[in-house]
PDB file of C-alpha atoms in Angstrom:
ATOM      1  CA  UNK A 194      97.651 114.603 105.182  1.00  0.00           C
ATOM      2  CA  UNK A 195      98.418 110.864 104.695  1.00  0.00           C
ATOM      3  CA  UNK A 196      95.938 108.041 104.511  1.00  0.00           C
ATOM      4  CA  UNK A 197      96.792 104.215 104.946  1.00  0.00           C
ATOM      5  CA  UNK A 198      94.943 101.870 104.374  1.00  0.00           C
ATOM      6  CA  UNK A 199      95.816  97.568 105.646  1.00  0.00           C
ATOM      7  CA  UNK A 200      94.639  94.622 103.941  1.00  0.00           C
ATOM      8  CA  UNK A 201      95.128  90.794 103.480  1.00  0.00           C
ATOM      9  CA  UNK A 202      95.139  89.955 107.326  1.00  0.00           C
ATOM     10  CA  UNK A 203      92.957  86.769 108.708  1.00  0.00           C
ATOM     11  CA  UNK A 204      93.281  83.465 110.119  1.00  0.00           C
ATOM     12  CA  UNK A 205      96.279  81.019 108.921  1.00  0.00           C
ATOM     13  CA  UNK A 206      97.838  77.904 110.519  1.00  0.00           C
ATOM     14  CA  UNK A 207     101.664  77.590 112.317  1.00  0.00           C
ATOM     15  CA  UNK A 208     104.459  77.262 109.226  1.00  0.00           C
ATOM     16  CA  UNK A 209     101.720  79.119 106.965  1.00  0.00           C
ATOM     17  CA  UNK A 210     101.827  82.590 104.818  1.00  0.00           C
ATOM     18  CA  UNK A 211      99.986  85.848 104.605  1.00  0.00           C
ATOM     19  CA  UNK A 212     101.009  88.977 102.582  1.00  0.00           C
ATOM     20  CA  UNK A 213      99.967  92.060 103.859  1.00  0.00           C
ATOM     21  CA  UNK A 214      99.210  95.238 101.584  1.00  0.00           C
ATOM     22  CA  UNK A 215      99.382  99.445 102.286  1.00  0.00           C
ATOM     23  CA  UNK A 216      97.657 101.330 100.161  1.00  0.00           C
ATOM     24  CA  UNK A 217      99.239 105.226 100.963  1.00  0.00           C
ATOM     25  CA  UNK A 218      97.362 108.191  99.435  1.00  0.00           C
ATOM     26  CA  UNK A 219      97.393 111.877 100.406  1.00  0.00           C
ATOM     27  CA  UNK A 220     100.554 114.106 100.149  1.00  0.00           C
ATOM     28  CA  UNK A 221     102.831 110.586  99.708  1.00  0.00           C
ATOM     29  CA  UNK A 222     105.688 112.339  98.520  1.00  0.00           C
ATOM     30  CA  UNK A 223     106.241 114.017 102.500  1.00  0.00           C
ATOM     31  CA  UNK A 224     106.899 110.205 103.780  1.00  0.00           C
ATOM     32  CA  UNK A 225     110.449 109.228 104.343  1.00  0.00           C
ATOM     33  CA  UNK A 226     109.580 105.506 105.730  1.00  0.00           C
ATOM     34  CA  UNK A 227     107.001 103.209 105.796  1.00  0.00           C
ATOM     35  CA  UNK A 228     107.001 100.572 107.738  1.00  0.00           C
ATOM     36  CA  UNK A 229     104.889  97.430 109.680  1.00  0.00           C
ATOM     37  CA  UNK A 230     104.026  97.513 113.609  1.00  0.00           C
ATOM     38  CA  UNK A 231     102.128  95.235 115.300  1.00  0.00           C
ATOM     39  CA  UNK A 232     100.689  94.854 118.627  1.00  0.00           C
ATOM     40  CA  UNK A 233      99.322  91.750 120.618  1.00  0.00           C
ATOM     41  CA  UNK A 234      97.388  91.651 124.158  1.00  0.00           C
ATOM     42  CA  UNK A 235      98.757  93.042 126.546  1.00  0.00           C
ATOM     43  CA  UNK A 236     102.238  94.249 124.886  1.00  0.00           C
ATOM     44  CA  UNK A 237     103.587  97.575 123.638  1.00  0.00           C
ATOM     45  CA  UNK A 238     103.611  98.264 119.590  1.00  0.00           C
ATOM     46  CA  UNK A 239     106.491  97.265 118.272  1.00  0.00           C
ATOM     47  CA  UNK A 240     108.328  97.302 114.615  1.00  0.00           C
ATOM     48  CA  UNK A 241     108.580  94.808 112.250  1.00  0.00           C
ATOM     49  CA  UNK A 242     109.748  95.989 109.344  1.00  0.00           C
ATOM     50  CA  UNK A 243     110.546  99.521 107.999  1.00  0.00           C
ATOM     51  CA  UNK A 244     111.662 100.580 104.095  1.00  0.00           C
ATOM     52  CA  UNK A 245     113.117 104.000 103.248  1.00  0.00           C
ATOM     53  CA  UNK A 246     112.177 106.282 100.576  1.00  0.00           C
ATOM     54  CA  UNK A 247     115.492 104.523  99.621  1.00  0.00           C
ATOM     55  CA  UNK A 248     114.632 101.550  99.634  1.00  0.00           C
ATOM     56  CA  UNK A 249     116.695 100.784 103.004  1.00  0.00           C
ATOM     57  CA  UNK A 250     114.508  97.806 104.899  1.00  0.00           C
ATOM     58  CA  UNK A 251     115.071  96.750 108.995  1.00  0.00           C
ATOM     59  CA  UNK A 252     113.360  94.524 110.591  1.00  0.00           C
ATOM     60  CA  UNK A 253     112.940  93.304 113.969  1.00  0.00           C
ATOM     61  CA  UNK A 254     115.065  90.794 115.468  1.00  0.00           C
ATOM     62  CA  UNK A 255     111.965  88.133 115.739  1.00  0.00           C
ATOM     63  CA  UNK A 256     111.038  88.043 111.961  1.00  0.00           C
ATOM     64  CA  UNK A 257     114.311  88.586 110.442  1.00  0.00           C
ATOM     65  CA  UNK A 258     114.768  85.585 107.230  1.00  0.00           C
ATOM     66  CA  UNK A 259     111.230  85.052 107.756  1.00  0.00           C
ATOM     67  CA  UNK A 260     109.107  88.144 106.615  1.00  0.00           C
ATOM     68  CA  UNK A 261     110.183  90.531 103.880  1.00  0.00           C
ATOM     69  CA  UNK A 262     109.011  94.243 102.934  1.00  0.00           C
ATOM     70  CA  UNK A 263     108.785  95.639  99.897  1.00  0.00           C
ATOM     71  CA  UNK A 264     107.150  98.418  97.694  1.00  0.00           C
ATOM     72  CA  UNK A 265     105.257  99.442  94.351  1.00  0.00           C
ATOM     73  CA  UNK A 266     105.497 102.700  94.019  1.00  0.00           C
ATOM     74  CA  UNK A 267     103.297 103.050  91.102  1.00  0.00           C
ATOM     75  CA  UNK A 268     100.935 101.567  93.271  1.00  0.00           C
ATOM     76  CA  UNK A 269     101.797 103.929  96.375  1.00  0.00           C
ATOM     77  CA  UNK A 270     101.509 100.531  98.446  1.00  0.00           C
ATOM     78  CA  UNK A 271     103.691  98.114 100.138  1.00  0.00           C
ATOM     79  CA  UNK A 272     104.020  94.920 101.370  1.00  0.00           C
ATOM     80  CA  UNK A 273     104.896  92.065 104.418  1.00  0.00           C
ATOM     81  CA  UNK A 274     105.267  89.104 103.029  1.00  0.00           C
ATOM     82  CA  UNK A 275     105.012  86.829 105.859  1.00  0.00           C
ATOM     83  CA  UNK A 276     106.594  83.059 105.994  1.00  0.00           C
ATOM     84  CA  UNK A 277     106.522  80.597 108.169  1.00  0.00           C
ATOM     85  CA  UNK A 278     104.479  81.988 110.651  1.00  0.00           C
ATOM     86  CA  UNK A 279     104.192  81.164 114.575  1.00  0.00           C
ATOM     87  CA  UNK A 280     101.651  81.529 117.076  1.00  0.00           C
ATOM     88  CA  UNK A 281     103.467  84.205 118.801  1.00  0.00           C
ATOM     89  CA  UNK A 282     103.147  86.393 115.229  1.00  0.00           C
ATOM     90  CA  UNK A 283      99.230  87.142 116.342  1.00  0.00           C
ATOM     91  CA  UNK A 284      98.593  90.673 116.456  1.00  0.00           C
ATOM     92  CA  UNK A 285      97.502  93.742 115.115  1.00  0.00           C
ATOM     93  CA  UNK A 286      99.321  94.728 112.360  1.00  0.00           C
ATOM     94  CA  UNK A 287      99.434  98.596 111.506  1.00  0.00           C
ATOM     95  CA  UNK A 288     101.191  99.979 108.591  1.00  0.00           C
ATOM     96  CA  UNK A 289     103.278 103.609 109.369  1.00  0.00           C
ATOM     97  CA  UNK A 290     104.138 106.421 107.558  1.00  0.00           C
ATOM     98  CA  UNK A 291     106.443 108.440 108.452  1.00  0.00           C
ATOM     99  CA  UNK A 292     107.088 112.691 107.950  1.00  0.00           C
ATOM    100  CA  UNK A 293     109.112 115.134 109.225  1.00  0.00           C
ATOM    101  CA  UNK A 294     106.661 116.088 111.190  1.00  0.00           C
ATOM    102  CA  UNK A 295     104.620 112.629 112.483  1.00  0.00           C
ATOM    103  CA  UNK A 296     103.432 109.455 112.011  1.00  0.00           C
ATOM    104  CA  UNK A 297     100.641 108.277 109.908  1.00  0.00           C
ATOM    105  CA  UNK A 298      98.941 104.961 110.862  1.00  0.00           C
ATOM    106  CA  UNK A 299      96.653 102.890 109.610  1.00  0.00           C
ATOM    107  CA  UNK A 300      93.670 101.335 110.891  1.00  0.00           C
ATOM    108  CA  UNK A 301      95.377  97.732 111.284  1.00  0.00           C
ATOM    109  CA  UNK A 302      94.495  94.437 110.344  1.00  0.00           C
ATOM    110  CA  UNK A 303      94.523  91.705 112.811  1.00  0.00           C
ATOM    111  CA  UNK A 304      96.882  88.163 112.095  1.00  0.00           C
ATOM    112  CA  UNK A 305      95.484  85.484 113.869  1.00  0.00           C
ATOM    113  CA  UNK A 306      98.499  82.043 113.807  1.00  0.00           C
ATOM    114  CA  UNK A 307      96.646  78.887 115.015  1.00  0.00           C
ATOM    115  CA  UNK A 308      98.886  76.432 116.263  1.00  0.00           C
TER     116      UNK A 308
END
């Protein structure tokens, strides 16, 4: 069993930052990738950003040179460091983990971008 766990979500303004943390616990070692969905109102989940147990990162075509993902593995956690942020980047964000056999997701944290 995995557990993830999201924080550092809230409110922040158009052109603004956020970082977002994933605290993994559990049998860690069985996840390949970890990665960042979100979803908004009315629209299907959809990736982000994704990092490898190599440390291979993709992300989505609408964040690309904006948001980065990274890891701590001492920590068991990553990150999404978010920059300049629109008003279409509101959502639920839910961090992944993925096994050979499923995917692990966290509770999600929401990421509200006034404009």
């Amino acid at each position: 069993q995995v557990q993830l766990v999201e924080s550092g979500g809230g409110l922040v303004q158009a052109g603004g930052s956020l970082r977002l943390s994933c605290a993994a616990s559990g049998t860690i070692s069985s996840i390949n990738t970890m990665g960042w969905y979100r979803q908004a109102p009315g629209k299907s989940r959809e990736l982000v950003a994704s990092i490898t147990s190599g440390d291979i990162t993709n992300y989505g075509n609408s964040v690309k040179g904006r948001f980065t993902i990274s890891r701590d593995n001492g920590k068991n956690t990553i990150y999404l460091q978010m920059n300049s942020l629109k008003p279409e980047d509101t959502a639920v964000y839910y961090c992944g983990g993925l096994t050979s056999s499923r995917m692990y997701w966290g509770q999600g944290t929401q990421v509200t971008v006034s404009s």
